[in-house]
Amino acid sequence: MSGESVMTTQRIAVPNNSARKAHVPRSPRWLVAGAAFLSTLLALPVNAAVAIPDVPLQTGNAVPPNIMFILDDSGSMAFTTMPDSVPATTPVNIATEAFTRNTVYYNPTINYQPWNNDGTRFPLTPATAAWSDTDLGSGGTISLTGSTRRFHVPNIGITDLADARQYTRYELTGTSSARSCTLNAANNWVCANISGFSWTASDGTPINRNIAEEWQNFATWYSYHRTRMKAAKAGASEAFSGLSNDLRVGYRTIWNRNNFDIPVTSNDGLFENAGASTNRETWFNRLFAAEGSNGTPLRNALNDTGLYFERTDANGPWGPESGSDQLACRQNFAILTTDGFWNGGTPSGIGNQDGTAGPTITGPDGASFTYAPVPPFTDGNSTTLADVAMRYWKNDLRPGAGGLENIVPTSNADPAFWQHMVTFALSIGAQGTLDPQTALPGIQAGTTPWPTPGANRVENIDDLWHAAINGHGTFVAADNPQVFADGLRRALAAIVERTGSSSNAAVNSVSVGSDTRVFRAIFQAGQWNGNVFAFRITNTGISSTPQWAAADGIPAPATRQIFTSVNNAGRAFVWGSLNTAQQAALNNNPAILDYLRGVTSGEERNGGTFRNRNSLLGDIINSSPAFVKDNNTLFVGANDGMLHAFNANTGAEVFAFVPEGINWNDLATLSDPDYIHRWFVDGAVTVTTRTQTTGRNILVGALGRGGKGLYALDVTTPSGFSASDVEWQVGGSDNDMGFILGQPIIVKLNNGKTGVIVGNGINSTSEKAALFIYDIEDGSLIKKINTGAGSPSASNGLSSPSGWDENSDGTTDFVYAGDLQGNVWKFDISGNGVGSWNVAGTPSGPLFVARDASNNRQPITAAPNIALDPLSFERWVFVGTGRFLSSGDLSNTDPQSLYGLIDNDAAITGRAQLMERKLVVSTGTARGFEVAGALDPSKKGWYLDLLTPPGATREGERVVSNMVVIGRVLLSPTAIPSDDPCEPGGRGFLNAMDAFTGASTESAFFDVNGNGIFGDDNIGTGASTVPIGSLDMGVGMLSSPTVLSTLGGGGGGGGCPSGMVAAPGSSGGTATVCVPLSALLGRISWREVIGD
C-alpha cells in the first residue's frame, strides 16, 4: 500500500487488453511478507476467538522432520568420573570429589532433579535408599548415610583450581549432622560442625538448605546424575521432554541395543503427547533402560543411521507412505553423543568422502550442486567419522527414477536441497586437540589441517567435530553434564528452527516510490531476518536486480538513531531512558538493549550467549513498505521490535522506533539462542500528505499481531527525527480494542478535524466489531461506534475500513468495513456533530450480510472498495470474502465470493436481491467470466462464487487482499492456500471483470500473449469463447495489485504500451501483465489509480 491514505474517488475508464511477464527469483528460504495477507493462519469457527500462531501462515505447516538420537552405550559411560583423566590437586588430591575437576561429581550449587519422564519425574530417593546401579534408576538401593559423604567446593575468589587449600571440604556424616573442613599447613583437614548450607547458583540465585535437604539433593544426584550414563539420561530426558509433538523421533545406541526406529506406522511416527503406549512413552522407556558396556564403534553407528535414511519402504523413515506419496521435503537429522574416542567397527564403502568431489545434483528451478573437496570439509584421511557424515550429506539419499523430487528446504547453515542426513555431535567430557572456538578460522582458510584420527586417539574428538561440520550440524564439547544438556537442547532447537518452514521464496506487497521504482519486503523463516529491496520499473516490467537492500544500510550500533516512548513520552532507546518496568522486561540487562541496537559482540559466534544473527533487520511479514514522496522516505515495521525509516534513494536506515505498546518481555527473547518467533511491529503503516496535515507528515502505525493499539510519529523530517517527534499512542485498555490487522485510513472529518479511522481488529475483550475514530493531533478518541455484532461466544472484529466523500467537499461522509461474521457495515459520519455519527440505516444495521449458497456466513478481512458507476452514477461497494488468519484456514475450502453491491441507502437483504455471475471456463492458469449485458434493473448488485469451472470445484479460493477499481474494471487478487505440505506457497488469480455487471469485460483486459494488441486474448471454443479475465500469475497467492503507467512502451514484445499491473505473490516474485491505460488516462501515478 502507499504510505498515503486517501479515499477512493478516482474514476478511470479504460479499454480492454494486456501482456503477462513474471519476475520470479527463486531463493529457497526467503518468504512472503503479505500485507494483504491479513493474518497468519485460518478458519476457526465463528464461536471461537482467532488463534494467532507465532509463525506466519505463509510458511505453511512444517513437515515433521526425522530425528535419530544416538546414545553412547559404551563401557566408559558407567564411569563416575569425567573426563577420563581427572586433573589432580595438590598438596592433597581431592580431584574425584570436587566438581571443578571431576565434572560429573556432586555440585551443591545445582538443585538436582530426578529424570524427567516426559513431564512426570522419577521419584525422589531418600538418602537411605538411593539407586546403586551405575546406569539405571531402578534395581538395588544403597544407604548413603552409612558412611561419610564428602564434596569439595572452591572458595570465593579461588585463583588455582589445582590448589586443594583453596577449597572447603563438606562432609555429611549422619542423617542429621554435617561438617565443614579446611586444609591446614600440615595438610590435615580441620573440621567444625555446621547446621546448614548456603550456596549461590550459577545465575546468582541464593540457595539455603538444612542438613536433611542437602542429604536429599546429594541422594538425587547419586541416584540420577552420578555417572556419565546417568548424566546423559538426565540431559536427554530434559531436552526431549520439551519437544513438541509434531516431530518424528527415533532412538538408537552405538551398540544397537534396544533400538527404536521412527515408528512411522503409529500415528505417522509423531512424538505425540505423553500417555500410555505412545511413541513418546516408548522412546523414553528405551532411553532410561540403556546400560553401558564394551567399546565405542561410533563410525558404524552413524553409518547404520545413514543407511536407515536411505530406506525406501513404507516402514522406513520416509513412511508410512509409499513411493511418490512420500514427502520429498522431509528433513533428516542424526544427533550423535559420545563420551570417548571411537574404536573398532570399520564401515565398508566409505573411503575419503570429504576429499572426493560429489555427484552433480539437480533441483528446482534449474538449481544444481556438486560437492567440491575444499576447506573446512576436506582432509587426506579415509573412513573417518567425518567421512561417514559427508557420505550421507553430499549424496542424494533418494536418487533416480524411483526417488524423490529434490525440494528439501534449505537454510544458511545447510544449503542441501536434496534428501540427505544432517549430523549433530556432542562430546560428553572428552576434549580434542583443537579448540573449536579458536581453530575454526584456520580450518576454514585451509591453514590448519584436520588431525589424523585413529582407534582410541584423542584426535577422534576432533574427528567428531569434523563430522558435525561435514554434516552441516553443530558440535558441542561438553566438559560437564549441564553443558551437555544445554548443547542437546540447542541442537534440538536448531532442528526445530531449520524445519520451521517448508516454504520457498516469497514477497511482501510492493509499494511504489515513483514512476520508476518499486519496493519489496521479504523475510527468512527460521533465521527470522528481513530485507527491503528497491527495484527499477521499466515498460518491460520490474528489474530482477535490486538497486539497494535495506539490510545493508543499518548504521553502526553507536550511531543508530533509535527511539522509544516511556509513559507516552518520546525517549532515546538507551538504557538510562527506560523505566523500571521496561528494564525489568529486558531482564535488567543492558547488554540485551545493546543487542537490539545491533551490537554483535555478545552473540554466540563471538563467544557470548546471545542468538546469532545474519542480519540486523528483523523479519517483515505483514507490514508493507510505505513510501512518502514528500520526504523521499520508506517506512516499514519489523518483528525485531522496531519501525524502520529508510532513505528511499540509498536504503540507509534514517531512524528506528520501538513502540511502547509491544510486548517488552517478548522483546528480550530476541536475544535467546532458542528464540521462537514472536510478533512485534507487524501492522500496517499510513503517512499523511502535507495537505492532509498542513506542512507535516504524520505517520500512524498499527501494531498488528504485536499488540493492541496504534502509535503516531511526526516524520516530516526523518533525518532530524528526535524524541520530541513521538506524538501519541493508544493501547488496549478499551475492551473493544483488538489486534488491528487492517490499514488505518486518515481523512478530513466533518467536525473540522483530521481523523485516524481503524477497525478494531480481532480478539478484543468484547469480541464485538467496532469502529474507532481518533484525532490525529493528539490521539484522543473522537468517536467509537460499536456495532454490537459479536460476543465472547461468537467472536467478531471489524476489518480494514474504506472512506467515501459523497458530496466532493473533501471530507469523508461514509465509512465501509466488513467483519469476521460477514457483515458489511456502512457508518454515517456525515454530520457536523459527532453525536450523530453511527451505523447507517433505519433501523441501523448491516448494509449486507455475506452468506454462501448454504446460508453460511462468509468472513470479510479485506477492505471494501467503493466506486461510482460512470454511467448511472450509482454508488457501488465491492467486497470479497475469505480469511487467512489461523491454521485451520490453510485447509478450509468453504465457498467464498465476490460481491458488487449498489448502495442506495437501503439494506440488501440477501442473495435473492443480487444477480448471480459465474466463472465459466478454465484452462488451469487462465479463466473466463460469463458474458452478460447490463444488470437486471430489479437487482441491487451481483455475486460470484469463487468456484472453479466446469464443475464448480471448491478449491479454497478467497479474497484476503484489497481490490482495485479502474474505470469499469474491478481487479481482485485471490489466494488458494496449498494443502501440499512440501509446497505451502499456494496459488492465486488476478481477476478482471466488469465492476458494474459482475460479468466479463467487453474484451480481454490482460495482454496475455504480449503482442501489444488488446482484445485478442480469449479462452474457450466456438460460442463459448470469452475474454481471458482471470490469470494465475505464477507467483503463488496474490497480494494487492499495483497499477503502473508505462506510457511510451512499445508493445508487440517491446514492453507495455500504456500500463501494467504488478502483483506480488507468496512464491517469491512479482508478476506483471500489460493493461490498457493510456486511452483515457494520460500520465498517471500509482496513487491516483488505486488511491486507497
PDB file of N, CA and C in Angstrom, residues 312-387:
ATOM      1  N   THR A 312      13.683 -47.024   1.391  1.00  0.00           N
ATOM      2  CA  THR A 312      12.588 -46.504   0.564  1.00  0.00           C
ATOM      3  C   THR A 312      11.240 -47.114   0.907  1.00  0.00           C
ATOM      4  N   ASP A 313      11.231 -48.133   1.765  1.00  0.00           N
ATOM      5  CA  ASP A 313       9.979 -48.833   2.041  1.00  0.00           C
ATOM      6  C   ASP A 313       9.071 -48.016   2.948  1.00  0.00           C
ATOM      7  N   ALA A 314       7.826 -48.434   3.013  1.00  0.00           N
ATOM      8  CA  ALA A 314       6.818 -47.700   3.785  1.00  0.00           C
ATOM      9  C   ALA A 314       7.061 -47.772   5.279  1.00  0.00           C
ATOM     10  N   ASN A 315       7.857 -48.736   5.745  1.00  0.00           N
ATOM     11  CA  ASN A 315       8.177 -48.838   7.168  1.00  0.00           C
ATOM     12  C   ASN A 315       9.451 -48.084   7.534  1.00  0.00           C
ATOM     13  N   GLY A 316      10.105 -47.531   6.534  1.00  0.00           N
ATOM     14  CA  GLY A 316      11.327 -46.778   6.754  1.00  0.00           C
ATOM     15  C   GLY A 316      11.035 -45.340   7.155  1.00  0.00           C
ATOM     16  N   PRO A 317      12.070 -44.514   7.189  1.00  0.00           N
ATOM     17  CA  PRO A 317      11.903 -43.148   7.707  1.00  0.00           C
ATOM     18  C   PRO A 317      11.070 -42.236   6.821  1.00  0.00           C
ATOM     19  N   TRP A 318      10.829 -42.669   5.556  1.00  0.00           N
ATOM     20  CA  TRP A 318      10.006 -41.842   4.666  1.00  0.00           C
ATOM     21  C   TRP A 318       8.545 -42.275   4.686  1.00  0.00           C
ATOM     22  N   GLY A 319       8.238 -43.347   5.416  1.00  0.00           N
ATOM     23  CA  GLY A 319       6.870 -43.846   5.500  1.00  0.00           C
ATOM     24  C   GLY A 319       6.011 -42.960   6.391  1.00  0.00           C
ATOM     25  N   PRO A 320       4.749 -43.317   6.580  1.00  0.00           N
ATOM     26  CA  PRO A 320       4.147 -44.587   6.166  1.00  0.00           C
ATOM     27  C   PRO A 320       3.698 -44.621   4.714  1.00  0.00           C
ATOM     28  N   GLU A 321       3.878 -43.509   3.985  1.00  0.00           N
ATOM     29  CA  GLU A 321       3.501 -43.511   2.585  1.00  0.00           C
ATOM     30  C   GLU A 321       4.479 -44.368   1.789  1.00  0.00           C
ATOM     31  N   SER A 322       4.082 -44.686   0.563  1.00  0.00           N
ATOM     32  CA  SER A 322       4.939 -45.463  -0.327  1.00  0.00           C
ATOM     33  C   SER A 322       5.243 -44.662  -1.579  1.00  0.00           C
ATOM     34  N   GLY A 323       6.400 -44.942  -2.167  1.00  0.00           N
ATOM     35  CA  GLY A 323       6.741 -44.386  -3.467  1.00  0.00           C
ATOM     36  C   GLY A 323       6.632 -42.882  -3.534  1.00  0.00           C
ATOM     37  N   SER A 324       5.969 -42.425  -4.590  1.00  0.00           N
ATOM     38  CA  SER A 324       5.883 -40.982  -4.855  1.00  0.00           C
ATOM     39  C   SER A 324       5.012 -40.249  -3.843  1.00  0.00           C
ATOM     40  N   ASP A 325       4.272 -40.980  -3.022  1.00  0.00           N
ATOM     41  CA  ASP A 325       3.454 -40.331  -1.992  1.00  0.00           C
ATOM     42  C   ASP A 325       4.277 -39.915  -0.775  1.00  0.00           C
ATOM     43  N   GLN A 326       5.507 -40.388  -0.687  1.00  0.00           N
ATOM     44  CA  GLN A 326       6.354 -39.983   0.427  1.00  0.00           C
ATOM     45  C   GLN A 326       6.747 -38.515   0.268  1.00  0.00           C
ATOM     46  N   LEU A 327       6.886 -37.837   1.390  1.00  0.00           N
ATOM     47  CA  LEU A 327       7.110 -36.396   1.368  1.00  0.00           C
ATOM     48  C   LEU A 327       8.573 -36.084   1.078  1.00  0.00           C
ATOM     49  N   ALA A 328       8.795 -35.497  -0.097  1.00  0.00           N
ATOM     50  CA  ALA A 328      10.153 -35.246  -0.565  1.00  0.00           C
ATOM     51  C   ALA A 328      10.866 -34.168   0.228  1.00  0.00           C
ATOM     52  N   CYS A 329      10.122 -33.336   0.928  1.00  0.00           N
ATOM     53  CA  CYS A 329      10.742 -32.217   1.643  1.00  0.00           C
ATOM     54  C   CYS A 329      11.055 -32.552   3.091  1.00  0.00           C
ATOM     55  N   ARG A 330      10.828 -33.799   3.498  1.00  0.00           N
ATOM     56  CA  ARG A 330      11.108 -34.159   4.885  1.00  0.00           C
ATOM     57  C   ARG A 330      12.613 -34.110   5.144  1.00  0.00           C
ATOM     58  N   GLN A 331      12.991 -33.543   6.283  1.00  0.00           N
ATOM     59  CA  GLN A 331      14.398 -33.409   6.634  1.00  0.00           C
ATOM     60  C   GLN A 331      14.807 -34.487   7.637  1.00  0.00           C
ATOM     61  N   ASN A 332      16.096 -34.861   7.590  1.00  0.00           N
ATOM     62  CA  ASN A 332      16.622 -35.953   8.415  1.00  0.00           C
ATOM     63  C   ASN A 332      17.809 -35.469   9.235  1.00  0.00           C
ATOM     64  N   PHE A 333      17.784 -35.775  10.520  1.00  0.00           N
ATOM     65  CA  PHE A 333      18.827 -35.332  11.431  1.00  0.00           C
ATOM     66  C   PHE A 333      19.295 -36.498  12.302  1.00  0.00           C
ATOM     67  N   ALA A 334      20.595 -36.579  12.497  1.00  0.00           N
ATOM     68  CA  ALA A 334      21.177 -37.518  13.444  1.00  0.00           C
ATOM     69  C   ALA A 334      21.869 -36.725  14.545  1.00  0.00           C
ATOM     70  N   ILE A 335      21.605 -37.105  15.789  1.00  0.00           N
ATOM     71  CA  ILE A 335      22.281 -36.484  16.937  1.00  0.00           C
ATOM     72  C   ILE A 335      23.140 -37.558  17.581  1.00  0.00           C
ATOM     73  N   LEU A 336      24.454 -37.426  17.429  1.00  0.00           N
ATOM     74  CA  LEU A 336      25.398 -38.438  17.893  1.00  0.00           C
ATOM     75  C   LEU A 336      26.055 -37.967  19.186  1.00  0.00           C
ATOM     76  N   THR A 337      25.931 -38.752  20.233  1.00  0.00           N
ATOM     77  CA  THR A 337      26.535 -38.404  21.519  1.00  0.00           C
ATOM     78  C   THR A 337      27.574 -39.455  21.897  1.00  0.00           C
ATOM     79  N   THR A 338      28.665 -39.003  22.506  1.00  0.00           N
ATOM     80  CA  THR A 338      29.691 -39.947  22.948  1.00  0.00           C
ATOM     81  C   THR A 338      30.530 -39.326  24.049  1.00  0.00           C
ATOM     82  N   ASP A 339      31.099 -40.182  24.889  1.00  0.00           N
ATOM     83  CA  ASP A 339      31.969 -39.688  25.953  1.00  0.00           C
ATOM     84  C   ASP A 339      33.426 -40.007  25.653  1.00  0.00           C
ATOM     85  N   GLY A 340      33.703 -40.682  24.543  1.00  0.00           N
ATOM     86  CA  GLY A 340      35.077 -41.123  24.342  1.00  0.00           C
ATOM     87  C   GLY A 340      35.496 -41.165  22.901  1.00  0.00           C
ATOM     88  N   PHE A 341      36.583 -41.870  22.647  1.00  0.00           N
ATOM     89  CA  PHE A 341      37.215 -41.926  21.349  1.00  0.00           C
ATOM     90  C   PHE A 341      36.731 -43.174  20.612  1.00  0.00           C
ATOM     91  N   TRP A 342      36.322 -42.981  19.346  1.00  0.00           N
ATOM     92  CA  TRP A 342      35.808 -44.140  18.622  1.00  0.00           C
ATOM     93  C   TRP A 342      36.895 -45.196  18.426  1.00  0.00           C
ATOM     94  N   ASN A 343      36.443 -46.437  18.300  1.00  0.00           N
ATOM     95  CA  ASN A 343      37.340 -47.547  18.024  1.00  0.00           C
ATOM     96  C   ASN A 343      36.522 -48.664  17.409  1.00  0.00           C
ATOM     97  N   GLY A 344      37.172 -49.560  16.714  1.00  0.00           N
ATOM     98  CA  GLY A 344      36.509 -50.741  16.179  1.00  0.00           C
ATOM     99  C   GLY A 344      35.408 -50.422  15.197  1.00  0.00           C
ATOM    100  N   GLY A 345      34.880 -51.477  14.588  1.00  0.00           N
ATOM    101  CA  GLY A 345      33.724 -51.334  13.725  1.00  0.00           C
ATOM    102  C   GLY A 345      33.962 -50.427  12.539  1.00  0.00           C
ATOM    103  N   THR A 346      34.741 -50.874  11.549  1.00  0.00           N
ATOM    104  CA  THR A 346      35.044 -50.061  10.373  1.00  0.00           C
ATOM    105  C   THR A 346      33.967 -50.256   9.312  1.00  0.00           C
ATOM    106  N   PRO A 347      33.205 -49.227   8.977  1.00  0.00           N
ATOM    107  CA  PRO A 347      32.156 -49.379   7.964  1.00  0.00           C
ATOM    108  C   PRO A 347      32.767 -49.539   6.573  1.00  0.00           C
ATOM    109  N   SER A 348      32.120 -50.285   5.717  1.00  0.00           N
ATOM    110  CA  SER A 348      32.632 -50.533   4.367  1.00  0.00           C
ATOM    111  C   SER A 348      32.114 -49.481   3.401  1.00  0.00           C
ATOM    112  N   GLY A 349      32.873 -49.273   2.326  1.00  0.00           N
ATOM    113  CA  GLY A 349      32.426 -48.408   1.243  1.00  0.00           C
ATOM    114  C   GLY A 349      32.463 -46.932   1.544  1.00  0.00           C
ATOM    115  N   ILE A 350      33.266 -46.515   2.508  1.00  0.00           N
ATOM    116  CA  ILE A 350      33.294 -45.091   2.864  1.00  0.00           C
ATOM    117  C   ILE A 350      34.449 -44.383   2.159  1.00  0.00           C
ATOM    118  N   GLY A 351      35.684 -44.714   2.488  1.00  0.00           N
ATOM    119  CA  GLY A 351      36.826 -44.064   1.871  1.00  0.00           C
ATOM    120  C   GLY A 351      36.953 -42.610   2.276  1.00  0.00           C
ATOM    121  N   ASN A 352      37.618 -41.837   1.431  1.00  0.00           N
ATOM    122  CA  ASN A 352      37.839 -40.415   1.725  1.00  0.00           C
ATOM    123  C   ASN A 352      36.720 -39.585   1.110  1.00  0.00           C
ATOM    124  N   GLN A 353      35.579 -39.568   1.753  1.00  0.00           N
ATOM    125  CA  GLN A 353      34.400 -38.898   1.197  1.00  0.00           C
ATOM    126  C   GLN A 353      34.584 -37.379   1.108  1.00  0.00           C
ATOM    127  N   ASP A 354      35.160 -36.784   2.139  1.00  0.00           N
ATOM    128  CA  ASP A 354      35.283 -35.321   2.099  1.00  0.00           C
ATOM    129  C   ASP A 354      36.449 -34.871   1.226  1.00  0.00           C
ATOM    130  N   GLY A 355      37.293 -35.806   0.787  1.00  0.00           N
ATOM    131  CA  GLY A 355      38.376 -35.464  -0.121  1.00  0.00           C
ATOM    132  C   GLY A 355      38.074 -35.787  -1.561  1.00  0.00           C
ATOM    133  N   THR A 356      36.838 -36.203  -1.845  1.00  0.00           N
ATOM    134  CA  THR A 356      36.433 -36.592  -3.190  1.00  0.00           C
ATOM    135  C   THR A 356      35.209 -35.786  -3.612  1.00  0.00           C
ATOM    136  N   ALA A 357      35.239 -35.254  -4.830  1.00  0.00           N
ATOM    137  CA  ALA A 357      34.102 -34.479  -5.328  1.00  0.00           C
ATOM    138  C   ALA A 357      32.846 -35.339  -5.360  1.00  0.00           C
ATOM    139  N   GLY A 358      31.729 -34.708  -5.132  1.00  0.00           N
ATOM    140  CA  GLY A 358      30.458 -35.410  -5.135  1.00  0.00           C
ATOM    141  C   GLY A 358      29.786 -35.367  -6.484  1.00  0.00           C
ATOM    142  N   PRO A 359      28.683 -36.084  -6.640  1.00  0.00           N
ATOM    143  CA  PRO A 359      27.939 -36.058  -7.900  1.00  0.00           C
ATOM    144  C   PRO A 359      27.200 -34.732  -8.067  1.00  0.00           C
ATOM    145  N   THR A 360      26.856 -34.407  -9.283  1.00  0.00           N
ATOM    146  CA  THR A 360      26.051 -33.213  -9.545  1.00  0.00           C
ATOM    147  C   THR A 360      24.588 -33.551  -9.281  1.00  0.00           C
ATOM    148  N   ILE A 361      23.982 -32.778  -8.409  1.00  0.00           N
ATOM    149  CA  ILE A 361      22.585 -32.998  -8.026  1.00  0.00           C
ATOM    150  C   ILE A 361      21.780 -31.810  -8.514  1.00  0.00           C
ATOM    151  N   THR A 362      20.685 -32.077  -9.193  1.00  0.00           N
ATOM    152  CA  THR A 362      19.839 -31.007  -9.714  1.00  0.00           C
ATOM    153  C   THR A 362      18.601 -30.863  -8.862  1.00  0.00           C
ATOM    154  N   GLY A 363      18.071 -29.644  -8.850  1.00  0.00           N
ATOM    155  CA  GLY A 363      16.912 -29.358  -8.020  1.00  0.00           C
ATOM    156  C   GLY A 363      15.937 -28.439  -8.704  1.00  0.00           C
ATOM    157  N   PRO A 364      15.090 -27.776  -7.943  1.00  0.00           N
ATOM    158  CA  PRO A 364      14.036 -26.939  -8.516  1.00  0.00           C
ATOM    159  C   PRO A 364      14.608 -25.708  -9.197  1.00  0.00           C
ATOM    160  N   ASP A 365      13.893 -25.252 -10.235  1.00  0.00           N
ATOM    161  CA  ASP A 365      14.231 -24.026 -10.949  1.00  0.00           C
ATOM    162  C   ASP A 365      15.658 -24.031 -11.471  1.00  0.00           C
ATOM    163  N   GLY A 366      16.120 -25.199 -11.916  1.00  0.00           N
ATOM    164  CA  GLY A 366      17.440 -25.276 -12.513  1.00  0.00           C
ATOM    165  C   GLY A 366      18.591 -25.287 -11.537  1.00  0.00           C
ATOM    166  N   ALA A 367      18.326 -25.385 -10.240  1.00  0.00           N
ATOM    167  CA  ALA A 367      19.406 -25.397  -9.258  1.00  0.00           C
ATOM    168  C   ALA A 367      20.236 -26.667  -9.411  1.00  0.00           C
ATOM    169  N   SER A 368      21.525 -26.546  -9.157  1.00  0.00           N
ATOM    170  CA  SER A 368      22.392 -27.720  -9.177  1.00  0.00           C
ATOM    171  C   SER A 368      23.489 -27.543  -8.148  1.00  0.00           C
ATOM    172  N   PHE A 369      24.049 -28.673  -7.694  1.00  0.00           N
ATOM    173  CA  PHE A 369      25.097 -28.621  -6.680  1.00  0.00           C
ATOM    174  C   PHE A 369      26.035 -29.798  -6.881  1.00  0.00           C
ATOM    175  N   THR A 370      27.319 -29.505  -6.774  1.00  0.00           N
ATOM    176  CA  THR A 370      28.352 -30.543  -6.788  1.00  0.00           C
ATOM    177  C   THR A 370      29.307 -30.262  -5.643  1.00  0.00           C
ATOM    178  N   TYR A 371      29.419 -31.206  -4.722  1.00  0.00           N
ATOM    179  CA  TYR A 371      30.345 -31.007  -3.616  1.00  0.00           C
ATOM    180  C   TYR A 371      31.772 -30.939  -4.135  1.00  0.00           C
ATOM    181  N   ALA A 372      32.530 -29.913  -3.716  1.00  0.00           N
ATOM    182  CA  ALA A 372      33.943 -29.775  -4.054  1.00  0.00           C
ATOM    183  C   ALA A 372      34.759 -29.960  -2.786  1.00  0.00           C
ATOM    184  N   PRO A 373      35.826 -30.742  -2.843  1.00  0.00           N
ATOM    185  CA  PRO A 373      36.634 -31.005  -1.640  1.00  0.00           C
ATOM    186  C   PRO A 373      37.499 -29.802  -1.272  1.00  0.00           C
ATOM    187  N   VAL A 374      36.916 -28.897  -0.528  1.00  0.00           N
ATOM    188  CA  VAL A 374      37.595 -27.671  -0.111  1.00  0.00           C
ATOM    189  C   VAL A 374      37.425 -27.506   1.393  1.00  0.00           C
ATOM    190  N   PRO A 375      38.302 -26.669   2.021  1.00  0.00           N
ATOM    191  CA  PRO A 375      38.125 -26.386   3.448  1.00  0.00           C
ATOM    192  C   PRO A 375      36.772 -25.735   3.683  1.00  0.00           C
ATOM    193  N   PRO A 376      36.169 -25.930   4.849  1.00  0.00           N
ATOM    194  CA  PRO A 376      36.688 -26.633   6.029  1.00  0.00           C
ATOM    195  C   PRO A 376      36.376 -28.125   6.045  1.00  0.00           C
ATOM    196  N   PHE A 377      35.921 -28.666   4.895  1.00  0.00           N
ATOM    197  CA  PHE A 377      35.440 -30.044   4.887  1.00  0.00           C
ATOM    198  C   PHE A 377      36.552 -31.068   4.615  1.00  0.00           C
ATOM    199  N   THR A 378      37.358 -30.798   3.643  1.00  0.00           N
ATOM    200  CA  THR A 378      38.270 -31.826   3.133  1.00  0.00           C
ATOM    201  C   THR A 378      39.454 -32.095   4.049  1.00  0.00           C
ATOM    202  N   ASP A 379      39.956 -33.341   3.969  1.00  0.00           N
ATOM    203  CA  ASP A 379      41.237 -33.716   4.571  1.00  0.00           C
ATOM    204  C   ASP A 379      41.784 -34.895   3.785  1.00  0.00           C
ATOM    205  N   GLY A 380      42.908 -35.417   4.196  1.00  0.00           N
ATOM    206  CA  GLY A 380      43.521 -36.532   3.485  1.00  0.00           C
ATOM    207  C   GLY A 380      43.275 -37.869   4.123  1.00  0.00           C
ATOM    208  N   ASN A 381      42.402 -37.942   5.101  1.00  0.00           N
ATOM    209  CA  ASN A 381      42.145 -39.184   5.832  1.00  0.00           C
ATOM    210  C   ASN A 381      40.959 -39.942   5.242  1.00  0.00           C
ATOM    211  N   SER A 382      40.923 -41.228   5.452  1.00  0.00           N
ATOM    212  CA  SER A 382      39.857 -42.066   4.910  1.00  0.00           C
ATOM    213  C   SER A 382      39.127 -42.814   6.013  1.00  0.00           C
ATOM    214  N   THR A 383      37.856 -43.059   5.744  1.00  0.00           N
ATOM    215  CA  THR A 383      36.984 -43.849   6.617  1.00  0.00           C
ATOM    216  C   THR A 383      36.981 -43.321   8.046  1.00  0.00           C
ATOM    217  N   THR A 384      36.928 -42.018   8.144  1.00  0.00           N
ATOM    218  CA  THR A 384      36.797 -41.378   9.447  1.00  0.00           C
ATOM    219  C   THR A 384      35.319 -41.148   9.735  1.00  0.00           C
ATOM    220  N   LEU A 385      35.050 -40.723  10.941  1.00  0.00           N
ATOM    221  CA  LEU A 385      33.674 -40.362  11.280  1.00  0.00           C
ATOM    222  C   LEU A 385      33.204 -39.206  10.403  1.00  0.00           C
ATOM    223  N   ALA A 386      34.110 -38.275  10.120  1.00  0.00           N
ATOM    224  CA  ALA A 386      33.767 -37.147   9.242  1.00  0.00           C
ATOM    225  C   ALA A 386      33.423 -37.627   7.843  1.00  0.00           C
ATOM    226  N   ASP A 387      34.119 -38.665   7.364  1.00  0.00           N
ATOM    227  CA  ASP A 387      33.798 -39.216   6.041  1.00  0.00           C
ATOM    228  C   ASP A 387      32.415 -39.835   6.026  1.00  0.00           C
TER     229      ASP A 387
END
